[in-house]
Short mmCIF file of C-alpha atoms and ligand atoms in Angstrom, two decimals:
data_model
loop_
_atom_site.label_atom_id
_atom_site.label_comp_id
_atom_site.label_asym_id
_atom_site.label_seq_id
_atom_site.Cartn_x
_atom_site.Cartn_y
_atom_site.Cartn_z
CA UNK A 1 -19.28 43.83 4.53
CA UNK A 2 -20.89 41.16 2.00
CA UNK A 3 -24.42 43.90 1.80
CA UNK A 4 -22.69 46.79 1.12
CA UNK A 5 -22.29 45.93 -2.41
CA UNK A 6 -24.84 47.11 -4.46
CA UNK A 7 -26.97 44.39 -6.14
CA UNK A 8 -26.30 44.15 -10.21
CA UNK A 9 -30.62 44.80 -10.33
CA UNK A 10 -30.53 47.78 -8.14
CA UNK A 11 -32.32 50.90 -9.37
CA UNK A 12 -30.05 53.86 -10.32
CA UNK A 13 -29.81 56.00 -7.03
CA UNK A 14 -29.77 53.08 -5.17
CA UNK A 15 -28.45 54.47 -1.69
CA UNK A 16 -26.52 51.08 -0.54
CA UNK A 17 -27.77 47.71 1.24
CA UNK A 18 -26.00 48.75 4.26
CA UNK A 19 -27.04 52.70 4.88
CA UNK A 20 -29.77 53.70 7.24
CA UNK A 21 -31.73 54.62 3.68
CA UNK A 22 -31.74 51.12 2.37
CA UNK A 23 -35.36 50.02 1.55
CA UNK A 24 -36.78 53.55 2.72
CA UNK A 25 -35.41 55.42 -0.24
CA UNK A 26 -37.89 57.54 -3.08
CA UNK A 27 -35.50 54.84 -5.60
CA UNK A 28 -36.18 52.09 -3.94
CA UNK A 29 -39.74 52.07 -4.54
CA UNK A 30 -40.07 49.03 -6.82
CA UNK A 31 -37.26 47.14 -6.31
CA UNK A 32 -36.76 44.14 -5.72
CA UNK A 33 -34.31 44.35 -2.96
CA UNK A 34 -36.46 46.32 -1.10
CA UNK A 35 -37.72 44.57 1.56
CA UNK A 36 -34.47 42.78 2.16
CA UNK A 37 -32.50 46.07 2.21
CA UNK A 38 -34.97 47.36 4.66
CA UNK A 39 -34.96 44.51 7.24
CA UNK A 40 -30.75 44.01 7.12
CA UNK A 41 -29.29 45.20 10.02
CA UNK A 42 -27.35 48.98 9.36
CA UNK A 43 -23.84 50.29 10.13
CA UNK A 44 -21.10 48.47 11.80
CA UNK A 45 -23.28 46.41 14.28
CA UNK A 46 -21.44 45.71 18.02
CA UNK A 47 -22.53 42.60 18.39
CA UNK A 48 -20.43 41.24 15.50
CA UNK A 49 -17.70 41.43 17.70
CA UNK A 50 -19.23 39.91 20.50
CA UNK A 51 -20.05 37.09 18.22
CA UNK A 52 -16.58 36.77 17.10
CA UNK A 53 -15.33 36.50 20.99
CA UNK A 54 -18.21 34.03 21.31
CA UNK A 55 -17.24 31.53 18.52
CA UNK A 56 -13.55 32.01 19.20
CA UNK A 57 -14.11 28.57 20.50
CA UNK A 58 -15.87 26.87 17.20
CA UNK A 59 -12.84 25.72 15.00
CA UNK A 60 -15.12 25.26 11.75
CA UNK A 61 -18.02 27.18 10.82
CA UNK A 62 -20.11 25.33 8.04
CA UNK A 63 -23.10 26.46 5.89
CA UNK A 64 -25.33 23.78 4.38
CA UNK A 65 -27.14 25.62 1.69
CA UNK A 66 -29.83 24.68 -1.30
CA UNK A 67 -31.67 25.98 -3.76
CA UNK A 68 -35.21 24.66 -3.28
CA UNK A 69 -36.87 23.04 -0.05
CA UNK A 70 -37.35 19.37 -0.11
CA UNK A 71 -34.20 18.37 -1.47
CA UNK A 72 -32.62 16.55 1.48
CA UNK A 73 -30.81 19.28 3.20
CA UNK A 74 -31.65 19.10 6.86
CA UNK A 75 -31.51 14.96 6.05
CA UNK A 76 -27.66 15.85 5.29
CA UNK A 77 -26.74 18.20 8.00
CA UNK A 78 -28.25 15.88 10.38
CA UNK A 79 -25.97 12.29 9.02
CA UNK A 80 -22.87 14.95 8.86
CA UNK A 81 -23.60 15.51 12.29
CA UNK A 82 -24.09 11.75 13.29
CA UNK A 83 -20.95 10.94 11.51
CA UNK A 84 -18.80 13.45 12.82
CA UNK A 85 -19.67 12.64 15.88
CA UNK A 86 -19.02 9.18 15.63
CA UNK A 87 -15.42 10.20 16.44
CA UNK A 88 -16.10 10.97 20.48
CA UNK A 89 -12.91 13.37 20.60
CA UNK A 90 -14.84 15.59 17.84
CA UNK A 91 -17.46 18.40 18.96
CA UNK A 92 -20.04 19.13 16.82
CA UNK A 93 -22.91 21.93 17.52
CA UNK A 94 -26.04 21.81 14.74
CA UNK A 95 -27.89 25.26 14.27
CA UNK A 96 -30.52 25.18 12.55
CA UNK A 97 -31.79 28.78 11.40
CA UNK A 98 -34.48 27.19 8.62
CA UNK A 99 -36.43 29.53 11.75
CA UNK A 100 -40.00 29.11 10.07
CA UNK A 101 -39.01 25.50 8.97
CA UNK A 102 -37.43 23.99 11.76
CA UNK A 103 -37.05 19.77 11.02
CA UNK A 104 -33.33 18.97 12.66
CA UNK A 105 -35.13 18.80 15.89
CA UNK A 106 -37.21 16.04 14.85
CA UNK A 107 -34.66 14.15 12.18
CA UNK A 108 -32.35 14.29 15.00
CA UNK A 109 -34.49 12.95 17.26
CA UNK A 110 -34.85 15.52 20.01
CA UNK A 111 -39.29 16.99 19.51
CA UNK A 112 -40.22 17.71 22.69
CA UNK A 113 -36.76 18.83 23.95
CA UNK A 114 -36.29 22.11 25.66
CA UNK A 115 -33.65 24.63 25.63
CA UNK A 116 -32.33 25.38 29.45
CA UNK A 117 -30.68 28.37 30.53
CA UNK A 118 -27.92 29.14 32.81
CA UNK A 119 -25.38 32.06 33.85
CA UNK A 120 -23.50 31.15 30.59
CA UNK A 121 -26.45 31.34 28.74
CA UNK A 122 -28.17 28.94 26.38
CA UNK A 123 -27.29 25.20 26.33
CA UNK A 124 -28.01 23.82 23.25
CA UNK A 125 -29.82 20.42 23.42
CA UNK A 126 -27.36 17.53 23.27
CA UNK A 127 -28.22 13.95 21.22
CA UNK A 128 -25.02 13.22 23.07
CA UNK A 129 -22.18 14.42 24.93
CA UNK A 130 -20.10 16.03 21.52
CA UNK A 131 -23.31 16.64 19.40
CA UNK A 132 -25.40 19.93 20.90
CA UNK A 133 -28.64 21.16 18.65
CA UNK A 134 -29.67 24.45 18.53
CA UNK A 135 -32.94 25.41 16.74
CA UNK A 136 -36.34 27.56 17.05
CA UNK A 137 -38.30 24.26 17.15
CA UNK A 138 -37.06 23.77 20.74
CA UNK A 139 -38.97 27.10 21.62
CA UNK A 140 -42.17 26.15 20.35
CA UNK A 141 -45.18 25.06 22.34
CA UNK A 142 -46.14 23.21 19.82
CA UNK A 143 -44.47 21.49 17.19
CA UNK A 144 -47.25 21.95 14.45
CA UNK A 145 -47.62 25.75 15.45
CA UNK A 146 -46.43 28.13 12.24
CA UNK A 147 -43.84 30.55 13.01
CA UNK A 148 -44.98 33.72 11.04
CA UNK A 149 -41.89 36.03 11.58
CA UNK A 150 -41.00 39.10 9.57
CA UNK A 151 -37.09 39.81 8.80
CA UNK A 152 -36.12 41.37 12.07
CA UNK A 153 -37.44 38.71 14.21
CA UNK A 154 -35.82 36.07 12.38
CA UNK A 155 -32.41 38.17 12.07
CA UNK A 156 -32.97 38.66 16.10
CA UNK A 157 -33.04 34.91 17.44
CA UNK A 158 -30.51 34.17 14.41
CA UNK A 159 -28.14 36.59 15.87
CA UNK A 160 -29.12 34.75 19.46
CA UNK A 161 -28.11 31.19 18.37
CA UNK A 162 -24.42 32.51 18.02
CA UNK A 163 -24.09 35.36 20.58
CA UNK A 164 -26.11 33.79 23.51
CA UNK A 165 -25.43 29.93 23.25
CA UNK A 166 -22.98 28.33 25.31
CA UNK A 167 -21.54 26.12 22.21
CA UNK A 168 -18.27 25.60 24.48
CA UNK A 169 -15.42 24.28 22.60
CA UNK A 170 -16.60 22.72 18.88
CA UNK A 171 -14.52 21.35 16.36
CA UNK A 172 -17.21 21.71 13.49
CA UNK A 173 -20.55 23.95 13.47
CA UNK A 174 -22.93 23.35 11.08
CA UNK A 175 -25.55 25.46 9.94
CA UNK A 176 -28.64 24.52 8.33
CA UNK A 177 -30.05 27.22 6.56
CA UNK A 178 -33.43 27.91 4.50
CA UNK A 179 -33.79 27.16 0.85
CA UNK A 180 -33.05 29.68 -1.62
CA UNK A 181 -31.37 32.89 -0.56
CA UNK A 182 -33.34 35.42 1.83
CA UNK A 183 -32.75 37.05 4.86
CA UNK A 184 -31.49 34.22 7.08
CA UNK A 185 -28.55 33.92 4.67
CA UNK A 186 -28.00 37.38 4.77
CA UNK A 187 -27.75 37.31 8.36
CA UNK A 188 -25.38 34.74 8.95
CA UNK A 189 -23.18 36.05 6.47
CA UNK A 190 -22.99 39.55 8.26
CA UNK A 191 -22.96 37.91 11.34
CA UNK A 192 -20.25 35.79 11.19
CA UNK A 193 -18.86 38.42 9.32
CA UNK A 194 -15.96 39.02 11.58
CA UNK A 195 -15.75 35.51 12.69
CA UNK A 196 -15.42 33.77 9.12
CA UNK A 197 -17.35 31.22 7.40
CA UNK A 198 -15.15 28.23 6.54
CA UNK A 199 -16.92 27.14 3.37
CA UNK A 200 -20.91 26.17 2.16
CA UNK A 201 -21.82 22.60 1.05
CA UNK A 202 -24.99 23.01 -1.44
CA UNK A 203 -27.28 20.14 -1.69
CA UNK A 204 -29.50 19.53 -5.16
CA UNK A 205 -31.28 17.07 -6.79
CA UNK A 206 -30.11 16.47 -10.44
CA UNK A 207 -33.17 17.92 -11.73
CA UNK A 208 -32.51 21.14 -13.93
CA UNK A 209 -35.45 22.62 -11.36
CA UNK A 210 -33.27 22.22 -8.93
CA UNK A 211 -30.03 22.74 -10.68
CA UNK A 212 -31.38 26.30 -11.55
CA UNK A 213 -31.70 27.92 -7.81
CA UNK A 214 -28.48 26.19 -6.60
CA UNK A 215 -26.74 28.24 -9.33
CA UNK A 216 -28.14 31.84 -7.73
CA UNK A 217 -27.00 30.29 -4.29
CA UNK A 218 -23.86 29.71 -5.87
CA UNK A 219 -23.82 33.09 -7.23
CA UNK A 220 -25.03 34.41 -3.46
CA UNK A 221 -21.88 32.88 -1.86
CA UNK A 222 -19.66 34.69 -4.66
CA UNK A 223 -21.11 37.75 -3.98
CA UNK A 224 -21.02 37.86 -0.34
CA UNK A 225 -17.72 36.17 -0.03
CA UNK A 226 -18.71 32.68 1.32
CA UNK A 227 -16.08 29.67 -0.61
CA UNK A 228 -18.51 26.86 -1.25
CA UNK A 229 -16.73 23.74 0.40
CA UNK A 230 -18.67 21.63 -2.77
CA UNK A 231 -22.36 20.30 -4.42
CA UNK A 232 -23.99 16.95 -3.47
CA UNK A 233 -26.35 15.49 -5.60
CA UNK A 234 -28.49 14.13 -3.54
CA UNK A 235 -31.80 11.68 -4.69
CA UNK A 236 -29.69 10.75 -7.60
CA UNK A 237 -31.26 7.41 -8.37
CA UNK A 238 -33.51 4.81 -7.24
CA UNK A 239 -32.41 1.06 -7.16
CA UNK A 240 -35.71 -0.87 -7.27
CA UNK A 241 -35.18 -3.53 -3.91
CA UNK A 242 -37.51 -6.34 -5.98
CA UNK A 243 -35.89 -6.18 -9.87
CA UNK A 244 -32.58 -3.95 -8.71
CA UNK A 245 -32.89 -2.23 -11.98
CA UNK A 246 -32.21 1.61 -11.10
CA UNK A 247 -34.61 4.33 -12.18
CA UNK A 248 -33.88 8.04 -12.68
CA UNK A 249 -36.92 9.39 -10.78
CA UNK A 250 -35.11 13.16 -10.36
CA UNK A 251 -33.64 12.93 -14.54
CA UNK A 252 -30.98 15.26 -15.10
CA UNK A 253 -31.93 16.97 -18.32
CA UNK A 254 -28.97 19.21 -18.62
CA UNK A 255 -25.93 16.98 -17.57
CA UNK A 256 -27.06 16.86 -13.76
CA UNK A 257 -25.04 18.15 -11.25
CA UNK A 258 -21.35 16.85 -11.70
CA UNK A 259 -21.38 18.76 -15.19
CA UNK A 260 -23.37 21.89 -13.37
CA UNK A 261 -20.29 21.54 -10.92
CA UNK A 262 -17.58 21.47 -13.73
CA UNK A 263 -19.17 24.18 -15.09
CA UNK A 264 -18.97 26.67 -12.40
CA UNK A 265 -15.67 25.70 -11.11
CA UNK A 266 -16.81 24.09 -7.89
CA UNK A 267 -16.09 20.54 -6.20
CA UNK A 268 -18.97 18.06 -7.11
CA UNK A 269 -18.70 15.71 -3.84
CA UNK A 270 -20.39 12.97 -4.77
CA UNK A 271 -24.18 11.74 -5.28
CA UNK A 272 -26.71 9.85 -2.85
CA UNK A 273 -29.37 7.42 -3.91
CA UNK A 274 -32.77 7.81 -2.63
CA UNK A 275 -33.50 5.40 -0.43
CA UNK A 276 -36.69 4.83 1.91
CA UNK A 277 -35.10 4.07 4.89
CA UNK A 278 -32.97 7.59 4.67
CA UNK A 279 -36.87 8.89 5.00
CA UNK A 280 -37.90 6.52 7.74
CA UNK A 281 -34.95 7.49 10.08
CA UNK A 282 -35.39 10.84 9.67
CA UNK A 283 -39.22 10.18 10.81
CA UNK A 284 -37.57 8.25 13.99
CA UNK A 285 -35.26 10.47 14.84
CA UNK A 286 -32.12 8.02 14.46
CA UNK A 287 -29.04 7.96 12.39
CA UNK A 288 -29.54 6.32 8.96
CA UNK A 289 -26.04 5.88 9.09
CA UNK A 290 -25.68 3.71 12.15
CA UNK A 291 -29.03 1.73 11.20
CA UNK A 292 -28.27 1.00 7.83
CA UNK A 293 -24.19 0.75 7.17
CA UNK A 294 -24.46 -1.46 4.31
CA UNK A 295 -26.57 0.61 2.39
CA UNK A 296 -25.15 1.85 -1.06
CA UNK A 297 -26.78 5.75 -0.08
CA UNK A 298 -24.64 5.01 3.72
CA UNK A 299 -21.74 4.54 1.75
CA UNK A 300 -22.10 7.26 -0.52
CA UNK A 301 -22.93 9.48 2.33
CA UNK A 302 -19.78 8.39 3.72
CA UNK A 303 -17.54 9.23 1.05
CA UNK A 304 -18.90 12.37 0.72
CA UNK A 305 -18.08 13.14 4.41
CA UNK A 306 -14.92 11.92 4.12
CA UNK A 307 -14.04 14.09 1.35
CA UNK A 308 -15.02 17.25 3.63
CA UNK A 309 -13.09 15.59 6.53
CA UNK A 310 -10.31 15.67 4.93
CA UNK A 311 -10.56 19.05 3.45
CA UNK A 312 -10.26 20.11 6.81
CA UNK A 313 -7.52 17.83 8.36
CA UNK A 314 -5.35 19.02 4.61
CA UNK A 315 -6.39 23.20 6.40
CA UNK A 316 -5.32 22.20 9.57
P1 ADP B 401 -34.74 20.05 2.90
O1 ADP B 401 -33.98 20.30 4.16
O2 ADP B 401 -33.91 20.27 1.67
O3 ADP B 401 -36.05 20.77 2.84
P2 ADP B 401 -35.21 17.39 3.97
O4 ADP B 401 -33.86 17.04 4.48
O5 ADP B 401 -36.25 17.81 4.95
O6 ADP B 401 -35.10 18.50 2.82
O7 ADP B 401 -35.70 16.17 3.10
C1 ADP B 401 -36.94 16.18 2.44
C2 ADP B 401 -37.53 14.78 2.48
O8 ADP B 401 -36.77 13.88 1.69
C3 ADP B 401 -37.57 14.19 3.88
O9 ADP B 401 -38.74 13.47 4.00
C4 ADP B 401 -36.36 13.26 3.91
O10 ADP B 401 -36.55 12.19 4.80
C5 ADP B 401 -36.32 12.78 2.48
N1 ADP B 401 -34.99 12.42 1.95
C6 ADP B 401 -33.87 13.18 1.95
N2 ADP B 401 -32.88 12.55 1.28
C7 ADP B 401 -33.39 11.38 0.84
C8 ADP B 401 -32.86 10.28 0.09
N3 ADP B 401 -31.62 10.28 -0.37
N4 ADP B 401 -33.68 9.22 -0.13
C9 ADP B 401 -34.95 9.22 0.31
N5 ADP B 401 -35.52 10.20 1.02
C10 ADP B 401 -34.74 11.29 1.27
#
């Protein structure tokens, strides 16, 4: 169980992440860990099973992780998910557990939708037939209202998206998660615990900022277990449309992220420019990649997904 461990910073009679004394304990007065060790679920929780029975039907389960906020990792989860399902013989479901930050909703082009219920239980809201959404912004009244949820509420409809959603068959899920590593990736990784995590795609700017968190979430999926499927650099560069000279607005200071990469042993998969129009679809809701093919950032972003198709057609 990836909590069990006990953290490298944890005080000396630390009593365990996982035991029914985590966070309550006289030691744990003053540590860091304590709030998270408090609000983790305990013991060997029934429902993991249930979830594993549940997603016995999702081939792929894929974690799209950063460091910071802002970076353009909803932006990515939501082209993966146009591209994949480009291919009308692939399922793809999005979940999006960012629970107090939900965007996919809009950048996907689905505010306003509604989740509907039936005997099965959830239906996920579909941009089309093979690409179902799933997120908290769906349950809001209103789209601007602030969700202000302590750990067990967010671990609670997390848990929900996976054990009470009728994904039906899917060839890829994809999980966007919240920047930085907190509860909601603690969650998913004990959740799908028994189910597996395929691998985590981490998304960073080349600024050393940046660069710094996605090393700790690198370190998080080490620690809990999770392989990280690769790093995407993404606002890399910025090709001026009037003089096409190209401007570092995001300079790497400390090699950027193919030498961050290199350094800690994982696959660099390629960089994205920023480009305008990558903002403007998201605002409308519609695939940059379908609007804009001949883009330079639609063909990076394509590269990059090709390199994680085929990871998975080399597994299969
Ligand atoms: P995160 O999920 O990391 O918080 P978002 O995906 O919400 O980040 O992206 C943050 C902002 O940056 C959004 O306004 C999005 O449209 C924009 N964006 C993302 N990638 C790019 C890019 N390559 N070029 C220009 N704008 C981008």
């Amino acid at each position: 169980m990836p909590t069990t461990e006990k953290p490298e910073n944890a005080p000396e009679h630390c009593p365990g992440p996982s035991t029914e004394q985590a966070g309550k304990a006289s030691a744990c007065e003053g540590c860091p860990n304590k709030n998270i060790c408090a609000t983790t679920p305990k013991g060997p929780d029934p429902d993991l099973q249930i979830i594993k029975e549940k997603l016995s039907s999702v081939k792929h389960k894929i974690l799209i992780l950063s460091g910071k906020g802002g970076v353009g990792k909803s932006t990515f989860t939501a082209q993966l998910g146009f591209a994949f399902s480009s291919d009308e013989n692939i399922q793809i479901g999005v979940v999006d557990i960012d629970v107090c930050g939900p965007s996919i909703p809009k950048i996907m082009g689905l505010e306003g939708e509604q989740i509907h219920q039936s005997l099965s239980g959830w239906s996920p809201v579909y941009v089309q037939d093979n690409l179902g959404v799933m997120s908290i912004g769906f349950m809001l009244p209103n789209p601007d209202d602030a969700v202000i949820w302590r750990g067990p509420k967010k671990n609670g409809i997390i848990k929900q998206f996976l054990k009470d959603v009728d994904w039906g068959e899917l060839d890829f899920m994809l999980i966007d998660t919240p920047p930085g590593t907190s509860d909601e990736h603690l969650s998913i990784a004990q959740f799908l615990k028994e189910s597996g995590i395929d691998g985590a795609i981490v998304i960073t700017t080349p600024q050393e900022i940046s660069l710094q968190d996605v090393r700790k979430e690198i370190d998080f999926c080490k620690k809990v277990k999770i392989p990280i499927l690769g790093v995407v650099e993404n606002m890399s560069g910025f090709v001026c449309p009037n003089c096409k000279g190209e401007s570092k607005i995001f300079a790497p200071t400390t090699g950027g992220t193919k030498k961050m990469a290199e350094d800690m042993k994982i696959k660099y998969l390629g960089s994205i420019p920023l480009d305008p129009r990558i903002g403007k679809s998201c605002d409308m809701g519609i695939s940059f990649l379908d609007e804009y093919p001949d883009s330079p950032a639609c063909k990076a972003y394509l590269n990059i997904i090709e390199e994680i198709k085929q990871h998975f057609t080399k597994k299969n």
